[in-house]
């Protein structure tokens, strides 16, 4: 009899902190690709609310943002039946494994993390131990699920490297305990930049005019694009080095229309910057419209969100406790 053997899918893990607004940059660089990845991998999409606590949060806003991020994940097309969509604090194994990993992570390593240095400078009145140990919690997130792949942007690369170091260190004492994860670099990765300073990445922690939020209304989107920084020339040319502003607008437009920035350049030859901005805003508005519509519908049904997160947490917990139990046993904790 013929048997068809399908290789087990690799596990892919990603998390976003439920703080601030999700930007068009997050959508183009991450969320949009996740929908495609969900077919090829066993995916977990987490809302990292414990990480969010490393800087002061307004409790009501954090709660609201968590539900909102769950709705946004789904509005962007992630299917909670296919992938595990869940909230970090609903699965206690994250904090538990983080403690163990803290005991395998050196002060020197943590103090070399550039994000720690940046955030300590930014929140000088609250340099707490959680901020310092942030990377070992992130390592716990990833290692709990024996993750193979983690899509990371440049800002999280160092944390993933540390995760690999921790996993390798633990494995050298207790062989094969953890899968050592790798960075997943998407094939096409448009890097979307700030509208007000196109030499920097588009970031939700910068001024509001510098990014498009996924939930921005059409008139807000138009206004932000009108104010976007370009240059003192008049020629629409894709040249990220010398014309970062214009090139960023071409990249955004291209990402919306699934073509290359060079193709957009050719289409807009002879037009002025106003026309480019107008084309970019209209393309973004029409891409976001259905997402915003689905988002509003989902947010109108809080019970559905809660139920989705509940079943996500159960599925995540099942996998997480398998790993944690093994870890507890290996390191010598007395098992009942
Ligand atoms: N630190 C990530 C960020 O701020 C969020 C995060 C938490 C994460 N845990 C993770 C990302 C695990 C990837 C894997 O962007």
PDB file of C-alpha atoms in Angstrom, residues 26-218:
ATOM      1  CA  UNK A  26       4.569  46.683  10.169  1.00  0.00           C
ATOM      2  CA  UNK A  27       1.935  45.662   7.640  1.00  0.00           C
ATOM      3  CA  UNK A  28       4.197  45.677   4.600  1.00  0.00           C
ATOM      4  CA  UNK A  29       7.242  44.288   6.390  1.00  0.00           C
ATOM      5  CA  UNK A  30       5.539  41.711   8.563  1.00  0.00           C
ATOM      6  CA  UNK A  31       1.772  41.178   8.871  1.00  0.00           C
ATOM      7  CA  UNK A  32       1.073  40.965   5.167  1.00  0.00           C
ATOM      8  CA  UNK A  33       3.698  38.246   4.732  1.00  0.00           C
ATOM      9  CA  UNK A  34       2.453  36.311   7.752  1.00  0.00           C
ATOM     10  CA  UNK A  35      -0.727  35.478   5.879  1.00  0.00           C
ATOM     11  CA  UNK A  36       1.334  33.733   3.208  1.00  0.00           C
ATOM     12  CA  UNK A  37       3.619  32.028   5.739  1.00  0.00           C
ATOM     13  CA  UNK A  38       0.632  30.538   7.533  1.00  0.00           C
ATOM     14  CA  UNK A  39       0.229  28.028   4.719  1.00  0.00           C
ATOM     15  CA  UNK A  40       3.812  26.811   4.762  1.00  0.00           C
ATOM     16  CA  UNK A  41       4.573  26.741   8.478  1.00  0.00           C
ATOM     17  CA  UNK A  42       2.984  26.000  11.821  1.00  0.00           C
ATOM     18  CA  UNK A  43       2.722  29.591  12.953  1.00  0.00           C
ATOM     19  CA  UNK A  44       2.288  31.205  16.323  1.00  0.00           C
ATOM     20  CA  UNK A  45       1.387  34.889  16.473  1.00  0.00           C
ATOM     21  CA  UNK A  46       1.688  36.286  19.943  1.00  0.00           C
ATOM     22  CA  UNK A  47       0.772  39.527  21.626  1.00  0.00           C
ATOM     23  CA  UNK A  48       3.725  40.233  23.889  1.00  0.00           C
ATOM     24  CA  UNK A  49       1.921  41.962  26.732  1.00  0.00           C
ATOM     25  CA  UNK A  50       4.484  40.922  29.354  1.00  0.00           C
ATOM     26  CA  UNK A  51       7.188  42.621  27.319  1.00  0.00           C
ATOM     27  CA  UNK A  52       5.044  45.728  27.189  1.00  0.00           C
ATOM     28  CA  UNK A  53       5.249  46.009  30.983  1.00  0.00           C
ATOM     29  CA  UNK A  54       8.974  46.763  30.784  1.00  0.00           C
ATOM     30  CA  UNK A  55       7.952  50.364  30.256  1.00  0.00           C
ATOM     31  CA  UNK A  56       5.081  51.980  32.182  1.00  0.00           C
ATOM     32  CA  UNK A  57       1.687  51.312  30.648  1.00  0.00           C
ATOM     33  CA  UNK A  58      -1.741  52.703  31.284  1.00  0.00           C
ATOM     34  CA  UNK A  59      -3.543  49.470  32.327  1.00  0.00           C
ATOM     35  CA  UNK A  60      -6.789  50.260  30.516  1.00  0.00           C
ATOM     36  CA  UNK A  61      -4.923  51.195  27.340  1.00  0.00           C
ATOM     37  CA  UNK A  62      -2.821  48.022  27.448  1.00  0.00           C
ATOM     38  CA  UNK A  63      -5.965  45.895  27.764  1.00  0.00           C
ATOM     39  CA  UNK A  64      -7.638  47.758  24.919  1.00  0.00           C
ATOM     40  CA  UNK A  65      -4.542  47.509  22.729  1.00  0.00           C
ATOM     41  CA  UNK A  66      -4.317  43.781  23.280  1.00  0.00           C
ATOM     42  CA  UNK A  67      -7.861  43.169  22.014  1.00  0.00           C
ATOM     43  CA  UNK A  68      -7.214  45.612  19.207  1.00  0.00           C
ATOM     44  CA  UNK A  69      -4.043  43.849  18.091  1.00  0.00           C
ATOM     45  CA  UNK A  70      -5.857  40.510  18.107  1.00  0.00           C
ATOM     46  CA  UNK A  71      -8.551  42.006  15.878  1.00  0.00           C
ATOM     47  CA  UNK A  72      -5.940  43.542  13.632  1.00  0.00           C
ATOM     48  CA  UNK A  73      -4.072  40.247  13.212  1.00  0.00           C
ATOM     49  CA  UNK A  74      -7.325  38.690  12.054  1.00  0.00           C
ATOM     50  CA  UNK A  75      -8.391  41.694   9.976  1.00  0.00           C
ATOM     51  CA  UNK A  76      -5.108  41.397   8.069  1.00  0.00           C
ATOM     52  CA  UNK A  77      -6.100  37.860   7.155  1.00  0.00           C
ATOM     53  CA  UNK A  78      -4.534  35.641   9.806  1.00  0.00           C
ATOM     54  CA  UNK A  79      -6.808  32.721  10.469  1.00  0.00           C
ATOM     55  CA  UNK A  80      -7.006  31.597  14.112  1.00  0.00           C
ATOM     56  CA  UNK A  81      -8.028  28.128  12.961  1.00  0.00           C
ATOM     57  CA  UNK A  82      -4.856  27.752  10.957  1.00  0.00           C
ATOM     58  CA  UNK A  83      -2.378  29.605  13.164  1.00  0.00           C
ATOM     59  CA  UNK A  84      -2.181  29.996  16.907  1.00  0.00           C
ATOM     60  CA  UNK A  85      -3.048  33.576  17.809  1.00  0.00           C
ATOM     61  CA  UNK A  86      -2.664  34.199  21.513  1.00  0.00           C
ATOM     62  CA  UNK A  87      -1.630  36.503  24.290  1.00  0.00           C
ATOM     63  CA  UNK A  88       1.671  35.920  26.090  1.00  0.00           C
ATOM     64  CA  UNK A  89       0.330  36.405  29.632  1.00  0.00           C
ATOM     65  CA  UNK A  90      -2.367  33.762  29.040  1.00  0.00           C
ATOM     66  CA  UNK A  91       0.317  31.084  28.852  1.00  0.00           C
ATOM     67  CA  UNK A  92       2.141  31.044  32.195  1.00  0.00           C
ATOM     68  CA  UNK A  93       5.023  28.974  30.814  1.00  0.00           C
ATOM     69  CA  UNK A  94       6.507  32.100  29.231  1.00  0.00           C
ATOM     70  CA  UNK A  95       7.307  33.703  32.566  1.00  0.00           C
ATOM     71  CA  UNK A  96       8.334  30.359  34.025  1.00  0.00           C
ATOM     72  CA  UNK A  97      10.805  29.469  31.308  1.00  0.00           C
ATOM     73  CA  UNK A  98      12.091  33.048  31.312  1.00  0.00           C
ATOM     74  CA  UNK A  99      13.176  32.560  34.922  1.00  0.00           C
ATOM     75  CA  UNK A 100      15.114  29.424  34.090  1.00  0.00           C
ATOM     76  CA  UNK A 101      16.725  31.106  31.088  1.00  0.00           C
ATOM     77  CA  UNK A 102      17.681  34.090  33.247  1.00  0.00           C
ATOM     78  CA  UNK A 103      19.852  31.654  35.125  1.00  0.00           C
ATOM     79  CA  UNK A 104      21.630  30.784  31.872  1.00  0.00           C
ATOM     80  CA  UNK A 105      22.054  34.348  30.626  1.00  0.00           C
ATOM     81  CA  UNK A 106      24.972  36.535  31.625  1.00  0.00           C
ATOM     82  CA  UNK A 107      24.748  40.097  32.879  1.00  0.00           C
ATOM     83  CA  UNK A 108      27.432  41.002  30.351  1.00  0.00           C
ATOM     84  CA  UNK A 109      25.336  39.716  27.463  1.00  0.00           C
ATOM     85  CA  UNK A 110      22.252  41.578  28.547  1.00  0.00           C
ATOM     86  CA  UNK A 111      24.111  44.819  29.121  1.00  0.00           C
ATOM     87  CA  UNK A 112      25.479  44.698  25.563  1.00  0.00           C
ATOM     88  CA  UNK A 113      21.989  44.738  24.020  1.00  0.00           C
ATOM     89  CA  UNK A 114      21.557  47.950  22.071  1.00  0.00           C
ATOM     90  CA  UNK A 115      17.808  48.016  22.721  1.00  0.00           C
ATOM     91  CA  UNK A 116      18.487  47.961  26.459  1.00  0.00           C
ATOM     92  CA  UNK A 117      20.920  50.835  26.101  1.00  0.00           C
ATOM     93  CA  UNK A 118      18.489  52.828  23.950  1.00  0.00           C
ATOM     94  CA  UNK A 119      15.501  52.213  26.201  1.00  0.00           C
ATOM     95  CA  UNK A 120      17.501  52.963  29.355  1.00  0.00           C
ATOM     96  CA  UNK A 121      18.405  56.316  27.857  1.00  0.00           C
ATOM     97  CA  UNK A 122      14.788  56.962  26.849  1.00  0.00           C
ATOM     98  CA  UNK A 123      13.267  55.865  30.184  1.00  0.00           C
ATOM     99  CA  UNK A 124      16.047  56.957  32.515  1.00  0.00           C
ATOM    100  CA  UNK A 125      13.611  57.159  35.454  1.00  0.00           C
ATOM    101  CA  UNK A 126      12.594  53.517  35.094  1.00  0.00           C
ATOM    102  CA  UNK A 127      15.525  51.265  34.265  1.00  0.00           C
ATOM    103  CA  UNK A 128      13.954  48.169  35.771  1.00  0.00           C
ATOM    104  CA  UNK A 129      15.145  44.576  35.934  1.00  0.00           C
ATOM    105  CA  UNK A 130      12.419  43.531  33.478  1.00  0.00           C
ATOM    106  CA  UNK A 131      13.835  45.871  30.867  1.00  0.00           C
ATOM    107  CA  UNK A 132      17.240  44.314  31.444  1.00  0.00           C
ATOM    108  CA  UNK A 133      15.924  40.747  31.247  1.00  0.00           C
ATOM    109  CA  UNK A 134      13.666  41.497  28.266  1.00  0.00           C
ATOM    110  CA  UNK A 135      15.766  39.284  25.929  1.00  0.00           C
ATOM    111  CA  UNK A 136      15.503  36.194  28.122  1.00  0.00           C
ATOM    112  CA  UNK A 137      11.720  36.497  28.120  1.00  0.00           C
ATOM    113  CA  UNK A 138      11.886  36.789  24.359  1.00  0.00           C
ATOM    114  CA  UNK A 139      14.122  33.718  24.258  1.00  0.00           C
ATOM    115  CA  UNK A 140      11.534  31.880  26.347  1.00  0.00           C
ATOM    116  CA  UNK A 141       8.780  32.871  23.890  1.00  0.00           C
ATOM    117  CA  UNK A 142      10.724  31.396  21.033  1.00  0.00           C
ATOM    118  CA  UNK A 143      12.240  28.309  22.679  1.00  0.00           C
ATOM    119  CA  UNK A 144       9.019  27.131  24.349  1.00  0.00           C
ATOM    120  CA  UNK A 145       7.623  26.167  20.970  1.00  0.00           C
ATOM    121  CA  UNK A 146      10.793  24.543  19.573  1.00  0.00           C
ATOM    122  CA  UNK A 147      10.656  27.276  16.953  1.00  0.00           C
ATOM    123  CA  UNK A 148      12.623  26.878  13.733  1.00  0.00           C
ATOM    124  CA  UNK A 149      12.085  30.315  12.249  1.00  0.00           C
ATOM    125  CA  UNK A 150      11.598  33.821  13.570  1.00  0.00           C
ATOM    126  CA  UNK A 151      10.926  36.675  11.152  1.00  0.00           C
ATOM    127  CA  UNK A 152      12.914  39.561  12.556  1.00  0.00           C
ATOM    128  CA  UNK A 153      13.708  43.056  11.482  1.00  0.00           C
ATOM    129  CA  UNK A 154      17.078  44.635  12.082  1.00  0.00           C
ATOM    130  CA  UNK A 155      16.037  45.910  15.531  1.00  0.00           C
ATOM    131  CA  UNK A 156      15.397  42.412  16.915  1.00  0.00           C
ATOM    132  CA  UNK A 157      18.299  40.609  15.292  1.00  0.00           C
ATOM    133  CA  UNK A 158      20.571  40.968  18.290  1.00  0.00           C
ATOM    134  CA  UNK A 159      17.886  39.483  20.538  1.00  0.00           C
ATOM    135  CA  UNK A 160      17.515  36.509  18.243  1.00  0.00           C
ATOM    136  CA  UNK A 161      21.283  36.002  18.233  1.00  0.00           C
ATOM    137  CA  UNK A 162      21.225  35.971  22.027  1.00  0.00           C
ATOM    138  CA  UNK A 163      18.354  33.477  21.948  1.00  0.00           C
ATOM    139  CA  UNK A 164      20.493  31.214  19.782  1.00  0.00           C
ATOM    140  CA  UNK A 165      23.428  31.589  22.171  1.00  0.00           C
ATOM    141  CA  UNK A 166      21.259  30.737  25.181  1.00  0.00           C
ATOM    142  CA  UNK A 167      19.726  27.724  23.418  1.00  0.00           C
ATOM    143  CA  UNK A 168      23.143  26.448  22.376  1.00  0.00           C
ATOM    144  CA  UNK A 169      24.504  26.949  25.893  1.00  0.00           C
ATOM    145  CA  UNK A 170      21.637  25.039  27.485  1.00  0.00           C
ATOM    146  CA  UNK A 171      21.884  22.322  24.846  1.00  0.00           C
ATOM    147  CA  UNK A 172      25.576  21.852  25.575  1.00  0.00           C
ATOM    148  CA  UNK A 173      24.606  20.867  29.125  1.00  0.00           C
ATOM    149  CA  UNK A 174      21.371  19.089  28.242  1.00  0.00           C
ATOM    150  CA  UNK A 175      21.607  17.834  24.658  1.00  0.00           C
ATOM    151  CA  UNK A 176      18.722  18.494  22.263  1.00  0.00           C
ATOM    152  CA  UNK A 177      16.589  20.287  24.798  1.00  0.00           C
ATOM    153  CA  UNK A 178      15.896  23.231  22.498  1.00  0.00           C
ATOM    154  CA  UNK A 179      15.623  23.723  18.772  1.00  0.00           C
ATOM    155  CA  UNK A 180      18.065  26.505  17.881  1.00  0.00           C
ATOM    156  CA  UNK A 181      15.972  29.033  15.934  1.00  0.00           C
ATOM    157  CA  UNK A 182      16.988  30.859  12.795  1.00  0.00           C
ATOM    158  CA  UNK A 183      16.064  34.266  11.454  1.00  0.00           C
ATOM    159  CA  UNK A 184      13.522  34.180   8.680  1.00  0.00           C
ATOM    160  CA  UNK A 185      14.301  36.794   6.080  1.00  0.00           C
ATOM    161  CA  UNK A 186      11.387  37.239   3.681  1.00  0.00           C
ATOM    162  CA  UNK A 187      12.246  37.061  -0.012  1.00  0.00           C
ATOM    163  CA  UNK A 188      10.789  40.434  -0.812  1.00  0.00           C
ATOM    164  CA  UNK A 189      11.241  42.798   2.027  1.00  0.00           C
ATOM    165  CA  UNK A 190      10.358  46.380   1.291  1.00  0.00           C
ATOM    166  CA  UNK A 191      11.789  48.560   4.011  1.00  0.00           C
ATOM    167  CA  UNK A 192       9.335  51.309   4.664  1.00  0.00           C
ATOM    168  CA  UNK A 193      10.736  54.503   6.109  1.00  0.00           C
ATOM    169  CA  UNK A 194       9.507  57.396   8.167  1.00  0.00           C
ATOM    170  CA  UNK A 195       7.532  60.005   6.226  1.00  0.00           C
ATOM    171  CA  UNK A 196       9.192  62.867   8.087  1.00  0.00           C
ATOM    172  CA  UNK A 197      12.732  61.468   8.151  1.00  0.00           C
ATOM    173  CA  UNK A 198      13.103  58.945   5.322  1.00  0.00           C
ATOM    174  CA  UNK A 199      16.584  57.978   6.470  1.00  0.00           C
ATOM    175  CA  UNK A 200      14.940  56.232   9.445  1.00  0.00           C
ATOM    176  CA  UNK A 201      12.635  53.227   9.651  1.00  0.00           C
ATOM    177  CA  UNK A 202       8.885  53.934   9.980  1.00  0.00           C
ATOM    178  CA  UNK A 203       8.245  53.462  13.698  1.00  0.00           C
ATOM    179  CA  UNK A 204       5.210  53.704  15.938  1.00  0.00           C
ATOM    180  CA  UNK A 205       7.346  55.211  18.673  1.00  0.00           C
ATOM    181  CA  UNK A 206       8.108  58.320  16.602  1.00  0.00           C
ATOM    182  CA  UNK A 207       5.909  61.389  16.047  1.00  0.00           C
ATOM    183  CA  UNK A 208       2.459  60.631  14.616  1.00  0.00           C
ATOM    184  CA  UNK A 209       2.999  62.435  11.334  1.00  0.00           C
ATOM    185  CA  UNK A 210       5.964  60.210  10.552  1.00  0.00           C
ATOM    186  CA  UNK A 211       3.982  57.010  10.162  1.00  0.00           C
ATOM    187  CA  UNK A 212       0.720  55.746   8.685  1.00  0.00           C
ATOM    188  CA  UNK A 213      -1.219  53.708  11.226  1.00  0.00           C
ATOM    189  CA  UNK A 214      -3.245  50.808   9.850  1.00  0.00           C
ATOM    190  CA  UNK A 215      -6.333  52.353  11.379  1.00  0.00           C
ATOM    191  CA  UNK A 216      -5.782  55.902  10.087  1.00  0.00           C
ATOM    192  CA  UNK A 217      -8.817  57.443   8.390  1.00  0.00           C
ATOM    193  CA  UNK A 218      -8.487  58.379   4.691  1.00  0.00           C
TER     194      UNK A 218
END
